mmCIF file of C-alpha atoms in Angstrom:
data_model
loop_
_atom_site.group_PDB
_atom_site.id
_atom_site.type_symbol
_atom_site.label_atom_id
_atom_site.label_comp_id
_atom_site.label_asym_id
_atom_site.label_seq_id
_atom_site.Cartn_x
_atom_site.Cartn_y
_atom_site.Cartn_z
ATOM 1 C CA UNK A 1 36.741 -16.485 -0.487
ATOM 2 C CA UNK A 2 35.468 -12.961 -0.729
ATOM 3 C CA UNK A 3 32.246 -12.029 1.025
ATOM 4 C CA UNK A 4 29.266 -11.087 -1.022
ATOM 5 C CA UNK A 5 28.750 -7.387 -0.709
ATOM 6 C CA UNK A 6 25.183 -6.552 0.101
ATOM 7 C CA UNK A 7 23.516 -3.244 0.825
ATOM 8 C CA UNK A 8 20.613 -3.612 3.192
ATOM 9 C CA UNK A 9 17.392 -2.148 1.819
ATOM 10 C CA UNK A 10 15.114 -0.680 4.422
ATOM 11 C CA UNK A 11 11.937 -1.712 2.811
ATOM 12 C CA UNK A 12 9.797 -4.237 4.636
ATOM 13 C CA UNK A 13 11.903 -7.333 4.355
ATOM 14 C CA UNK A 14 14.573 -6.892 1.763
ATOM 15 C CA UNK A 15 18.146 -6.366 0.895
ATOM 16 C CA UNK A 16 19.327 -5.284 -2.508
ATOM 17 C CA UNK A 17 22.714 -5.445 -4.223
ATOM 18 C CA UNK A 18 25.047 -2.489 -4.143
ATOM 19 C CA UNK A 19 24.749 0.112 -6.849
ATOM 20 C CA UNK A 20 27.267 -0.378 -9.672
ATOM 21 C CA UNK A 21 27.874 3.013 -11.219
ATOM 22 C CA UNK A 22 30.883 4.116 -13.157
ATOM 23 C CA UNK A 23 33.971 5.047 -11.208
ATOM 24 C CA UNK A 24 34.462 8.668 -10.191
ATOM 25 C CA UNK A 25 35.838 10.707 -13.050
ATOM 26 C CA UNK A 26 34.905 8.084 -15.658
ATOM 27 C CA UNK A 27 32.597 8.386 -18.608
ATOM 28 C CA UNK A 28 29.524 7.212 -16.695
ATOM 29 C CA UNK A 29 26.788 9.759 -16.164
ATOM 30 C CA UNK A 30 23.927 10.192 -13.765
ATOM 31 C CA UNK A 31 21.016 7.805 -13.391
ATOM 32 C CA UNK A 32 19.609 6.511 -16.638
ATOM 33 C CA UNK A 33 22.482 8.010 -18.631
ATOM 34 C CA UNK A 34 20.722 11.337 -18.987
ATOM 35 C CA UNK A 35 23.857 13.368 -18.380
ATOM 36 C CA UNK A 36 25.094 15.258 -15.357
ATOM 37 C CA UNK A 37 27.915 14.467 -12.954
ATOM 38 C CA UNK A 38 29.459 10.986 -12.861
ATOM 39 C CA UNK A 39 27.641 8.619 -10.517
ATOM 40 C CA UNK A 40 28.980 8.112 -7.010
ATOM 41 C CA UNK A 41 29.195 4.681 -5.446
ATOM 42 C CA UNK A 42 28.278 4.797 -1.777
ATOM 43 C CA UNK A 43 28.361 2.891 0.427
ATOM 44 C CA UNK A 44 31.032 0.488 -0.802
ATOM 45 C CA UNK A 45 31.498 -2.527 1.481
ATOM 46 C CA UNK A 46 34.803 -4.367 1.190
ATOM 47 C CA UNK A 47 35.432 -8.071 1.802
ATOM 48 C CA UNK A 48 37.670 -7.244 4.780
ATOM 49 C CA UNK A 49 34.957 -5.273 6.608
ATOM 50 C CA UNK A 50 36.103 -1.790 5.579
ATOM 51 C CA UNK A 51 33.413 0.521 4.204
ATOM 52 C CA UNK A 52 33.911 3.588 2.023
ATOM 53 C CA UNK A 53 31.303 6.359 2.072
ATOM 54 C CA UNK A 54 31.141 9.038 -0.625
ATOM 55 C CA UNK A 55 29.124 12.233 -0.949
ATOM 56 C CA UNK A 56 29.172 14.735 -3.793
ATOM 57 C CA UNK A 57 29.165 18.320 -2.472
ATOM 58 C CA UNK A 58 31.629 20.435 -4.479
ATOM 59 C CA UNK A 59 30.654 23.708 -2.785
ATOM 60 C CA UNK A 60 30.618 22.424 0.800
ATOM 61 C CA UNK A 61 33.176 23.584 3.355
ATOM 62 C CA UNK A 62 32.850 20.724 5.871
ATOM 63 C CA UNK A 63 31.293 17.277 5.481
ATOM 64 C CA UNK A 64 31.184 14.678 8.250
ATOM 65 C CA UNK A 65 29.834 11.154 8.330
ATOM 66 C CA UNK A 66 27.951 10.293 11.529
ATOM 67 C CA UNK A 67 27.879 6.579 12.274
ATOM 68 C CA UNK A 68 25.562 4.861 14.717
ATOM 69 C CA UNK A 69 25.543 5.245 17.690
ATOM 70 C CA UNK A 70 26.858 8.787 17.084
ATOM 71 C CA UNK A 71 30.537 8.718 16.104
ATOM 72 C CA UNK A 72 31.428 11.701 13.889
ATOM 73 C CA UNK A 73 34.061 11.013 11.227
ATOM 74 C CA UNK A 74 35.488 13.867 9.081
ATOM 75 C CA UNK A 75 35.414 13.304 5.315
ATOM 76 C CA UNK A 76 38.063 14.447 2.844
ATOM 77 C CA UNK A 77 37.226 16.369 -0.335
ATOM 78 C CA UNK A 78 38.603 15.211 -3.673
ATOM 79 C CA UNK A 79 39.365 17.302 -6.746
ATOM 80 C CA UNK A 80 36.101 16.046 -8.277
ATOM 81 C CA UNK A 81 34.035 17.536 -5.426
ATOM 82 C CA UNK A 82 33.321 14.122 -3.896
ATOM 83 C CA UNK A 83 33.913 13.761 -0.149
ATOM 84 C CA UNK A 84 35.197 10.368 0.975
ATOM 85 C CA UNK A 85 35.951 8.448 4.162
ATOM 86 C CA UNK A 86 36.771 4.792 4.800
ATOM 87 C CA UNK A 87 35.881 3.221 8.161
ATOM 88 C CA UNK A 88 36.527 -0.174 9.693
ATOM 89 C CA UNK A 89 37.155 -2.981 9.627
ATOM 90 C CA UNK A 90 33.679 -3.450 11.102
ATOM 91 C CA UNK A 91 32.175 -6.636 12.540
ATOM 92 C CA UNK A 92 29.324 -8.231 10.624
ATOM 93 C CA UNK A 93 26.195 -6.181 11.313
ATOM 94 C CA UNK A 94 23.865 -3.495 9.955
ATOM 95 C CA UNK A 95 25.074 0.082 10.478
ATOM 96 C CA UNK A 96 23.153 3.362 10.269
ATOM 97 C CA UNK A 97 24.869 6.547 9.094
ATOM 98 C CA UNK A 98 24.156 10.037 7.783
ATOM 99 C CA UNK A 99 26.051 12.982 6.350
ATOM 100 C CA UNK A 100 26.275 16.453 7.902
ATOM 101 C CA UNK A 101 27.168 19.062 5.302
ATOM 102 C CA UNK A 102 27.912 22.528 6.702
ATOM 103 C CA UNK A 103 25.523 21.737 9.532
ATOM 104 C CA UNK A 104 22.744 20.226 7.390
ATOM 105 C CA UNK A 105 21.939 16.543 7.943
ATOM 106 C CA UNK A 106 21.016 14.278 5.029
ATOM 107 C CA UNK A 107 20.972 10.564 4.243
ATOM 108 C CA UNK A 108 23.262 9.170 1.578
ATOM 109 C CA UNK A 109 21.704 10.168 -1.782
ATOM 110 C CA UNK A 110 23.611 7.386 -3.541
ATOM 111 C CA UNK A 111 22.020 4.678 -1.397
ATOM 112 C CA UNK A 112 18.464 3.404 -1.636
ATOM 113 C CA UNK A 113 18.587 2.180 1.957
ATOM 114 C CA UNK A 114 16.990 5.057 3.859
ATOM 115 C CA UNK A 115 15.011 5.155 7.111
ATOM 116 C CA UNK A 116 13.502 7.666 9.486
ATOM 117 C CA UNK A 117 14.931 7.953 12.979
ATOM 118 C CA UNK A 118 12.329 9.628 15.129
ATOM 119 C CA UNK A 119 8.632 9.277 15.643
ATOM 120 C CA UNK A 120 6.589 10.883 12.872
ATOM 121 C CA UNK A 121 3.117 12.123 13.577
ATOM 122 C CA UNK A 122 0.133 11.026 11.529
ATOM 123 C CA UNK A 123 1.212 13.371 8.716
ATOM 124 C CA UNK A 124 4.696 11.860 8.595
ATOM 125 C CA UNK A 125 6.435 14.902 10.119
ATOM 126 C CA UNK A 126 9.583 13.891 11.971
ATOM 127 C CA UNK A 127 9.863 16.654 14.546
ATOM 128 C CA UNK A 128 12.707 18.965 15.538
ATOM 129 C CA UNK A 129 15.316 16.246 16.081
ATOM 130 C CA UNK A 130 14.051 13.753 13.539
ATOM 131 C CA UNK A 131 16.514 12.716 10.840
ATOM 132 C CA UNK A 132 16.733 10.510 7.795
ATOM 133 C CA UNK A 133 19.561 8.014 7.809
ATOM 134 C CA UNK A 134 20.991 5.391 5.519
ATOM 135 C CA UNK A 135 22.183 1.876 6.302
ATOM 136 C CA UNK A 136 24.722 -0.603 5.044
ATOM 137 C CA UNK A 137 25.248 -4.280 5.755
ATOM 138 C CA UNK A 138 28.577 -5.876 6.531
ATOM 139 C CA UNK A 139 27.622 -9.508 5.889
ATOM 140 C CA UNK A 140 28.663 -12.450 8.011
ATOM 141 C CA UNK A 141 31.208 -14.837 6.534
ATOM 142 C CA UNK A 142 31.213 -17.701 5.920
ATOM 143 C CA UNK A 143 27.817 -17.953 7.678
ATOM 144 C CA UNK A 144 25.296 -15.122 7.220
ATOM 145 C CA UNK A 145 23.918 -13.461 10.326
ATOM 146 C CA UNK A 146 20.320 -14.176 11.309
ATOM 147 C CA UNK A 147 19.141 -10.776 10.059
ATOM 148 C CA UNK A 148 20.481 -11.192 6.515
ATOM 149 C CA UNK A 149 18.310 -12.057 3.519
ATOM 150 C CA UNK A 150 19.079 -15.638 2.499
ATOM 151 C CA UNK A 151 17.536 -18.292 0.277
ATOM 152 C CA UNK A 152 15.049 -19.723 2.780
ATOM 153 C CA UNK A 153 11.253 -19.488 3.052
ATOM 154 C CA UNK A 154 10.181 -16.025 4.186
ATOM 155 C CA UNK A 155 7.129 -14.760 5.997
ATOM 156 C CA UNK A 156 5.071 -11.674 5.252
ATOM 157 C CA UNK A 157 4.647 -8.221 6.765
ATOM 158 C CA UNK A 158 1.320 -6.406 6.811
ATOM 159 C CA UNK A 159 0.849 -2.735 7.743
ATOM 160 C CA UNK A 160 -2.432 -2.034 9.526
ATOM 161 C CA UNK A 161 -3.868 1.470 9.996
ATOM 162 C CA UNK A 162 -6.842 2.263 12.218
ATOM 163 C CA UNK A 163 -8.440 5.056 14.197
ATOM 164 C CA UNK A 164 -7.968 4.613 17.938
ATOM 165 C CA UNK A 165 -10.858 5.795 20.084
ATOM 166 C CA UNK A 166 -8.711 5.175 23.156
ATOM 167 C CA UNK A 167 -6.094 7.626 21.883
ATOM 168 C CA UNK A 168 -8.235 9.884 19.686
ATOM 169 C CA UNK A 169 -5.710 9.532 16.887
ATOM 170 C CA UNK A 170 -4.860 7.528 13.806
ATOM 171 C CA UNK A 171 -2.564 4.647 14.740
ATOM 172 C CA UNK A 172 -0.787 1.777 13.050
ATOM 173 C CA UNK A 173 0.934 -1.518 13.665
ATOM 174 C CA UNK A 174 2.843 -4.113 11.654
ATOM 175 C CA UNK A 175 2.053 -7.828 11.673
ATOM 176 C CA UNK A 176 4.590 -10.514 10.794
ATOM 177 C CA UNK A 177 3.204 -13.887 9.777
ATOM 178 C CA UNK A 178 5.604 -16.820 9.416
ATOM 179 C CA UNK A 179 6.406 -18.717 6.205
ATOM 180 C CA UNK A 180 3.487 -20.899 5.174
ATOM 181 C CA UNK A 181 1.049 -19.075 7.472
ATOM 182 C CA UNK A 182 -2.326 -20.827 7.354
ATOM 183 C CA UNK A 183 -5.286 -18.642 8.380
ATOM 184 C CA UNK A 184 -7.440 -21.765 8.763
ATOM 185 C CA UNK A 185 -5.027 -23.886 10.783
ATOM 186 C CA UNK A 186 -6.859 -25.593 13.646
ATOM 187 C CA UNK A 187 -4.191 -24.654 16.167
ATOM 188 C CA UNK A 188 -3.856 -20.885 16.508
ATOM 189 C CA UNK A 189 -0.422 -19.326 16.069
ATOM 190 C CA UNK A 190 1.173 -17.919 19.234
ATOM 191 C CA UNK A 191 1.726 -14.159 19.256
ATOM 192 C CA UNK A 192 4.595 -11.908 20.361
ATOM 193 C CA UNK A 193 3.612 -8.271 20.994
ATOM 194 C CA UNK A 194 6.850 -6.378 20.350
ATOM 195 C CA UNK A 195 7.509 -2.718 21.226
ATOM 196 C CA UNK A 196 9.941 -0.221 19.709
ATOM 197 C CA UNK A 197 11.979 2.483 21.480
ATOM 198 C CA UNK A 198 11.499 6.216 21.907
ATOM 199 C CA UNK A 199 13.357 7.080 18.716
ATOM 200 C CA UNK A 200 11.462 4.785 16.370
ATOM 201 C CA UNK A 201 7.926 4.106 15.212
ATOM 202 C CA UNK A 202 5.901 0.984 14.455
ATOM 203 C CA UNK A 203 8.305 0.022 11.655
ATOM 204 C CA UNK A 204 11.388 0.125 13.897
ATOM 205 C CA UNK A 205 11.634 -3.583 14.597
ATOM 206 C CA UNK A 206 11.176 -4.544 10.941
ATOM 207 C CA UNK A 207 13.042 -1.698 9.205
ATOM 208 C CA UNK A 208 15.973 -1.488 11.621
ATOM 209 C CA UNK A 209 15.795 -4.600 13.784
ATOM 210 C CA UNK A 210 15.010 -6.969 10.873
ATOM 211 C CA UNK A 211 12.933 -9.090 13.243
ATOM 212 C CA UNK A 212 11.067 -10.661 10.324
ATOM 213 C CA UNK A 213 14.317 -11.944 8.819
ATOM 214 C CA UNK A 214 15.529 -13.100 12.236
ATOM 215 C CA UNK A 215 12.369 -15.161 12.744
ATOM 216 C CA UNK A 216 12.508 -16.534 9.198
ATOM 217 C CA UNK A 217 16.042 -17.775 9.890
ATOM 218 C CA UNK A 218 15.305 -19.187 13.346
ATOM 219 C CA UNK A 219 12.227 -20.998 12.032
ATOM 220 C CA UNK A 220 14.226 -22.439 9.100
ATOM 221 C CA UNK A 221 16.848 -23.621 11.604
ATOM 222 C CA UNK A 222 14.053 -25.155 13.717
ATOM 223 C CA UNK A 223 15.222 -23.096 16.660
ATOM 224 C CA UNK A 224 12.013 -21.072 17.088
ATOM 225 C CA UNK A 225 8.321 -21.882 16.864
ATOM 226 C CA UNK A 226 6.214 -20.438 14.096
ATOM 227 C CA UNK A 227 4.634 -17.308 15.532
ATOM 228 C CA UNK A 228 2.906 -14.066 14.685
ATOM 229 C CA UNK A 229 4.627 -10.839 15.731
ATOM 230 C CA UNK A 230 2.625 -7.646 16.281
ATOM 231 C CA UNK A 231 4.592 -4.373 16.342
ATOM 232 C CA UNK A 232 2.402 -1.419 17.410
ATOM 233 C CA UNK A 233 3.138 2.293 17.418
ATOM 234 C CA UNK A 234 3.797 2.909 21.103
ATOM 235 C CA UNK A 235 4.054 6.699 21.259
ATOM 236 C CA UNK A 236 1.370 9.010 22.637
ATOM 237 C CA UNK A 237 -1.438 9.999 20.316
ATOM 238 C CA UNK A 238 -0.335 12.539 17.708
ATOM 239 C CA UNK A 239 -3.207 14.153 15.809
ATOM 240 C CA UNK A 240 -2.828 15.463 12.290
ATOM 241 C CA UNK A 241 -1.422 18.997 12.280
ATOM 242 C CA UNK A 242 -3.953 21.763 11.812
ATOM 243 C CA UNK A 243 -4.203 23.369 8.371
ATOM 244 C CA UNK A 244 -2.582 26.792 8.666
ATOM 245 C CA UNK A 245 -3.265 30.077 6.940
ATOM 246 C CA UNK A 246 -0.818 31.107 4.190
ATOM 247 C CA UNK A 247 2.296 32.663 5.696
ATOM 248 C CA UNK A 248 1.507 31.486 9.237
ATOM 249 C CA UNK A 249 4.413 30.542 11.494
ATOM 250 C CA UNK A 250 4.760 26.784 12.073
ATOM 251 C CA UNK A 251 3.063 25.462 15.202
ATOM 252 C CA UNK A 252 5.802 23.652 17.166
ATOM 253 C CA UNK A 253 3.530 22.544 20.008
ATOM 254 C CA UNK A 254 4.499 19.063 21.071
ATOM 255 C CA UNK A 255 7.101 18.670 18.337
ATOM 256 C CA UNK A 256 9.837 16.509 19.738
ATOM 257 C CA UNK A 257 11.997 13.790 18.314
ATOM 258 C CA UNK A 258 15.402 12.238 18.141
ATOM 259 C CA UNK A 259 16.453 8.689 18.608
ATOM 260 C CA UNK A 260 16.704 7.398 22.144
ATOM 261 C CA UNK A 261 15.026 10.438 23.693
ATOM 262 C CA UNK A 262 13.001 10.115 26.851
ATOM 263 C CA UNK A 263 11.284 13.489 26.984
ATOM 264 C CA UNK A 264 7.947 13.013 25.278
ATOM 265 C CA UNK A 265 4.776 13.790 27.145
ATOM 266 C CA UNK A 266 1.381 12.253 26.818
ATOM 267 C CA UNK A 267 1.476 9.018 28.742
ATOM 268 C CA UNK A 268 3.412 6.665 26.513
ATOM 269 C CA UNK A 269 3.688 4.156 29.282
ATOM 270 C CA UNK A 270 7.159 5.015 30.554
ATOM 271 C CA UNK A 271 8.010 5.744 34.136
ATOM 272 C CA UNK A 272 10.684 5.886 36.778
ATOM 273 C CA UNK A 273 12.230 2.837 38.375
ATOM 274 C CA UNK A 274 9.822 2.779 41.309
ATOM 275 C CA UNK A 275 6.865 4.429 39.587
ATOM 276 C CA UNK A 276 3.615 2.528 39.976
ATOM 277 C CA UNK A 277 2.308 1.521 36.539
ATOM 278 C CA UNK A 278 -0.949 2.988 35.299
ATOM 279 C CA UNK A 279 -3.016 2.248 32.215
ATOM 280 C CA UNK A 280 -1.925 4.876 29.707
ATOM 281 C CA UNK A 281 -4.083 5.599 26.642
ATOM 282 C CA UNK A 282 -1.658 3.510 24.570
ATOM 283 C CA UNK A 283 -1.979 0.523 26.915
ATOM 284 C CA UNK A 284 -5.751 0.863 26.771
ATOM 285 C CA UNK A 285 -5.551 0.819 22.978
ATOM 286 C CA UNK A 286 -3.330 -2.265 23.031
ATOM 287 C CA UNK A 287 -5.721 -4.110 25.339
ATOM 288 C CA UNK A 288 -9.060 -3.041 23.889
ATOM 289 C CA UNK A 289 -8.285 -2.375 20.215
ATOM 290 C CA UNK A 290 -5.058 -3.905 18.883
ATOM 291 C CA UNK A 291 -5.185 -7.300 20.580
ATOM 292 C CA UNK A 292 -8.867 -7.867 19.707
ATOM 293 C CA UNK A 293 -8.220 -6.803 16.097
ATOM 294 C CA UNK A 294 -5.291 -9.210 15.779
ATOM 295 C CA UNK A 295 -7.226 -12.091 17.309
ATOM 296 C CA UNK A 296 -10.190 -11.420 15.001
ATOM 297 C CA UNK A 297 -8.322 -10.853 11.747
ATOM 298 C CA UNK A 298 -5.492 -13.374 12.165
ATOM 299 C CA UNK A 299 -5.321 -16.973 13.308
ATOM 300 C CA UNK A 300 -3.748 -15.661 16.498
ATOM 301 C CA UNK A 301 -3.568 -17.201 19.948
ATOM 302 C CA UNK A 302 -5.888 -15.689 22.547
ATOM 303 C CA UNK A 303 -4.708 -17.384 25.720
ATOM 304 C CA UNK A 304 -1.948 -16.640 28.216
ATOM 305 C CA UNK A 305 0.046 -19.656 27.030
ATOM 306 C CA UNK A 306 -0.028 -18.354 23.454
ATOM 307 C CA UNK A 307 1.044 -14.764 24.157
ATOM 308 C CA UNK A 308 4.394 -13.080 24.781
ATOM 309 C CA UNK A 309 5.309 -9.413 25.211
ATOM 310 C CA UNK A 310 8.671 -7.703 24.807
ATOM 311 C CA UNK A 311 10.192 -4.337 24.004
ATOM 312 C CA UNK A 312 13.355 -2.271 23.844
ATOM 313 C CA UNK A 313 14.175 0.900 25.785
ATOM 314 C CA UNK A 314 10.910 2.868 26.108
ATOM 315 C CA UNK A 315 9.095 -0.217 24.820
ATOM 316 C CA UNK A 316 10.816 -2.268 27.492
ATOM 317 C CA UNK A 317 9.315 -0.030 30.152
ATOM 318 C CA UNK A 318 5.914 -0.322 28.492
ATOM 319 C CA UNK A 319 6.343 -4.091 28.511
ATOM 320 C CA UNK A 320 7.180 -4.086 32.218
ATOM 321 C CA UNK A 321 4.247 -1.834 33.124
ATOM 322 C CA UNK A 322 1.725 -3.747 31.011
ATOM 323 C CA UNK A 323 2.848 -7.102 32.371
ATOM 324 C CA UNK A 324 2.598 -5.741 35.930
ATOM 325 C CA UNK A 325 -0.961 -4.599 35.289
ATOM 326 C CA UNK A 326 -2.039 -7.651 33.295
ATOM 327 C CA UNK A 327 0.127 -10.676 34.140
ATOM 328 C CA UNK A 328 -2.814 -12.926 33.262
ATOM 329 C CA UNK A 329 -2.389 -12.123 29.566
ATOM 330 C CA UNK A 330 1.189 -13.281 28.891
ATOM 331 C CA UNK A 331 3.390 -16.278 29.613
ATOM 332 C CA UNK A 332 6.643 -14.736 28.353
ATOM 333 C CA UNK A 333 8.113 -11.293 29.095
ATOM 334 C CA UNK A 334 11.277 -9.783 27.586
ATOM 335 C CA UNK A 335 12.891 -6.477 28.545
ATOM 336 C CA UNK A 336 15.644 -5.306 26.179
ATOM 337 C CA UNK A 337 17.610 -2.344 27.619
ATOM 338 C CA UNK A 338 14.402 -1.235 29.291
ATOM 339 C CA UNK A 339 13.951 2.369 30.382
ATOM 340 C CA UNK A 340 13.730 1.561 34.060
ATOM 341 C CA UNK A 341 14.765 4.225 36.531
ATOM 342 C CA UNK A 342 13.410 6.953 34.266
ATOM 343 C CA UNK A 343 15.684 5.811 31.456
ATOM 344 C CA UNK A 344 18.856 7.601 32.651
ATOM 345 C CA UNK A 345 19.681 6.189 36.007
ATOM 346 C CA UNK A 346 17.769 6.946 39.162
ATOM 347 C CA UNK A 347 16.216 4.967 41.954
ATOM 348 C CA UNK A 348 16.335 1.193 42.162
ATOM 349 C CA UNK A 349 13.010 1.118 44.022
ATOM 350 C CA UNK A 350 10.606 -1.416 42.536
ATOM 351 C CA UNK A 351 6.888 -1.092 41.815
ATOM 352 C CA UNK A 352 4.830 -2.639 44.587
ATOM 353 C CA UNK A 353 3.467 -5.376 42.336
ATOM 354 C CA UNK A 354 6.937 -6.505 41.285
ATOM 355 C CA UNK A 355 7.265 -9.433 43.673
ATOM 356 C CA UNK A 356 8.468 -13.047 43.474
ATOM 357 C CA UNK A 357 4.824 -14.149 43.242
ATOM 358 C CA UNK A 358 4.266 -11.870 40.242
ATOM 359 C CA UNK A 359 7.379 -13.128 38.436
ATOM 360 C CA UNK A 360 6.432 -16.757 38.959
ATOM 361 C CA UNK A 361 3.323 -16.224 36.820
ATOM 362 C CA UNK A 362 5.562 -16.203 33.725
ATOM 363 C CA UNK A 363 7.332 -19.085 32.073
ATOM 364 C CA UNK A 364 10.095 -16.673 30.997
ATOM 365 C CA UNK A 365 11.034 -13.289 32.519
ATOM 366 C CA UNK A 366 14.070 -12.207 30.495
ATOM 367 C CA UNK A 367 15.943 -8.976 31.271
ATOM 368 C CA UNK A 368 18.827 -7.940 28.991
ATOM 369 C CA UNK A 369 21.040 -4.883 28.570
ATOM 370 C CA UNK A 370 24.242 -3.973 26.763
ATOM 371 C CA UNK A 371 27.438 -3.882 28.800
ATOM 372 C CA UNK A 372 28.371 -0.501 27.294
ATOM 373 C CA UNK A 373 24.901 1.060 27.488
ATOM 374 C CA UNK A 374 25.343 4.506 29.033
ATOM 375 C CA UNK A 375 21.690 5.426 28.419
ATOM 376 C CA UNK A 376 19.925 2.890 30.623
ATOM 377 C CA UNK A 377 22.788 0.603 31.664
ATOM 378 C CA UNK A 378 23.349 1.958 35.207
ATOM 379 C CA UNK A 379 19.608 1.932 35.860
ATOM 380 C CA UNK A 380 19.360 -1.671 34.670
ATOM 381 C CA UNK A 381 22.225 -2.744 36.916
ATOM 382 C CA UNK A 382 20.438 -1.176 39.909
ATOM 383 C CA UNK A 383 17.096 -2.619 38.807
ATOM 384 C CA UNK A 384 18.476 -6.144 38.526
ATOM 385 C CA UNK A 385 20.216 -5.816 41.892
ATOM 386 C CA UNK A 386 16.925 -4.795 43.505
ATOM 387 C CA UNK A 387 15.181 -7.782 41.914
ATOM 388 C CA UNK A 388 17.807 -10.148 43.258
ATOM 389 C CA UNK A 389 17.599 -8.555 46.702
ATOM 390 C CA UNK A 390 13.846 -9.238 46.743
ATOM 391 C CA UNK A 391 14.399 -12.785 45.389
ATOM 392 C CA UNK A 392 12.444 -12.050 42.211
ATOM 393 C CA UNK A 393 13.342 -14.823 39.730
ATOM 394 C CA UNK A 394 14.416 -13.709 36.246
ATOM 395 C CA UNK A 395 16.945 -14.514 33.529
ATOM 396 C CA UNK A 396 19.810 -11.989 33.641
ATOM 397 C CA UNK A 397 21.373 -11.294 30.239
ATOM 398 C CA UNK A 398 24.321 -8.990 29.527
ATOM 399 C CA UNK A 399 25.025 -8.424 25.821
ATOM 400 C CA UNK A 400 28.194 -6.806 24.444
ATOM 401 C CA UNK A 401 27.360 -3.354 23.092
ATOM 402 C CA UNK A 402 25.652 -0.022 23.688
ATOM 403 C CA UNK A 403 22.064 1.272 23.346
ATOM 404 C CA UNK A 404 21.635 0.180 19.718
ATOM 405 C CA UNK A 405 19.949 -2.368 17.512
ATOM 406 C CA UNK A 406 23.269 -4.204 17.304
ATOM 407 C CA UNK A 407 22.408 -5.342 20.841
ATOM 408 C CA UNK A 408 18.645 -5.731 20.346
ATOM 409 C CA UNK A 409 18.935 -7.876 17.217
ATOM 410 C CA UNK A 410 21.127 -10.271 19.170
ATOM 411 C CA UNK A 411 18.681 -10.157 22.060
ATOM 412 C CA UNK A 412 15.926 -11.259 19.681
ATOM 413 C CA UNK A 413 18.071 -14.093 18.288
ATOM 414 C CA UNK A 414 18.460 -15.399 21.851
ATOM 415 C CA UNK A 415 14.949 -14.603 23.153
ATOM 416 C CA UNK A 416 12.709 -15.909 20.360
ATOM 417 C CA UNK A 417 13.779 -19.586 20.717
ATOM 418 C CA UNK A 418 12.580 -19.511 24.362
ATOM 419 C CA UNK A 419 9.006 -18.683 23.400
ATOM 420 C CA UNK A 420 6.073 -21.116 23.252
ATOM 421 C CA UNK A 421 8.188 -24.190 23.895
#
């Protein structure tokens, strides 16, 4: 039986069917039949896991497809000016990709599934290394993966904007509420505070990680408790850019970007393996602004037993630091490929507060990393070894894969059922 071919939309919670334009060279025209070049179908997912990407650029000299986590694949030009490449077969998952045409990076213009990879400032600027990418879904068969849209009850996503006095900047966070959420329920919903990585923003876990769909599926399977998930913007405060005079050169002060980077300044909450945690402006905002807002505006748990905290990469380090400083707030802690040891190796020395007594304050202390993660993998191996040497109890998880959401989605599938049991 052939798999259903789905293209994963990067809007809040959805997937949409693949575009069905006319074949290349046929009589079909551009969108809406208004004339122009024949439509291009891309991406095209096959039932055997192969995927064909197409990009119309008749005047280009070189076009490459770049697939997550960074593999560059040359594309071949056809007589119709359409560049094509077929990759795979690929395992069931969601894959990010982009095109590089004569050195210029673009998403796939034939796909509606587009996302930002980098941290935009309050004006939406991506920074020097920020890019737009597209995604496609290779669906699971015969059973869909947990992050696929299926015919089950679904929760809701809300996007909250506010001005942070702690950070002197406009900030935002996303809130997932489970299917059938009841704001007047007598028993408050438990809450997971979930952090993104250095290359994403507050929408990373929903747009790329599909955590809302994962929780919908786990709840429908009765494997996870109904819970609220709060996904804050974890980067340093980024004020709106100043209005410039006509013809002025762009101000590049503080403009950084790029997925998986670890070079931003401003106290985002990251640190070296043995660095003593301190309350960064972001952590102050989380404690004094975001958590109180959530507990006021949602039927959200406000006790240690009803709170969990987790994060990936940079957000994993923030999770570690915040739980070291405030272990009284959370009963569950999850580190997914955390940026320990400065994010790229380094010392295995532990913060002073990281002791067996500290770890025993949590019902779950869960530390995971991909077995092919060259970004933070060696540092995590050393970090876990140091924990074991000091007899710090934790759950040690090794997941097949690199420093990508292919690992972190699977981490969430395994971690969420452990919460609030």
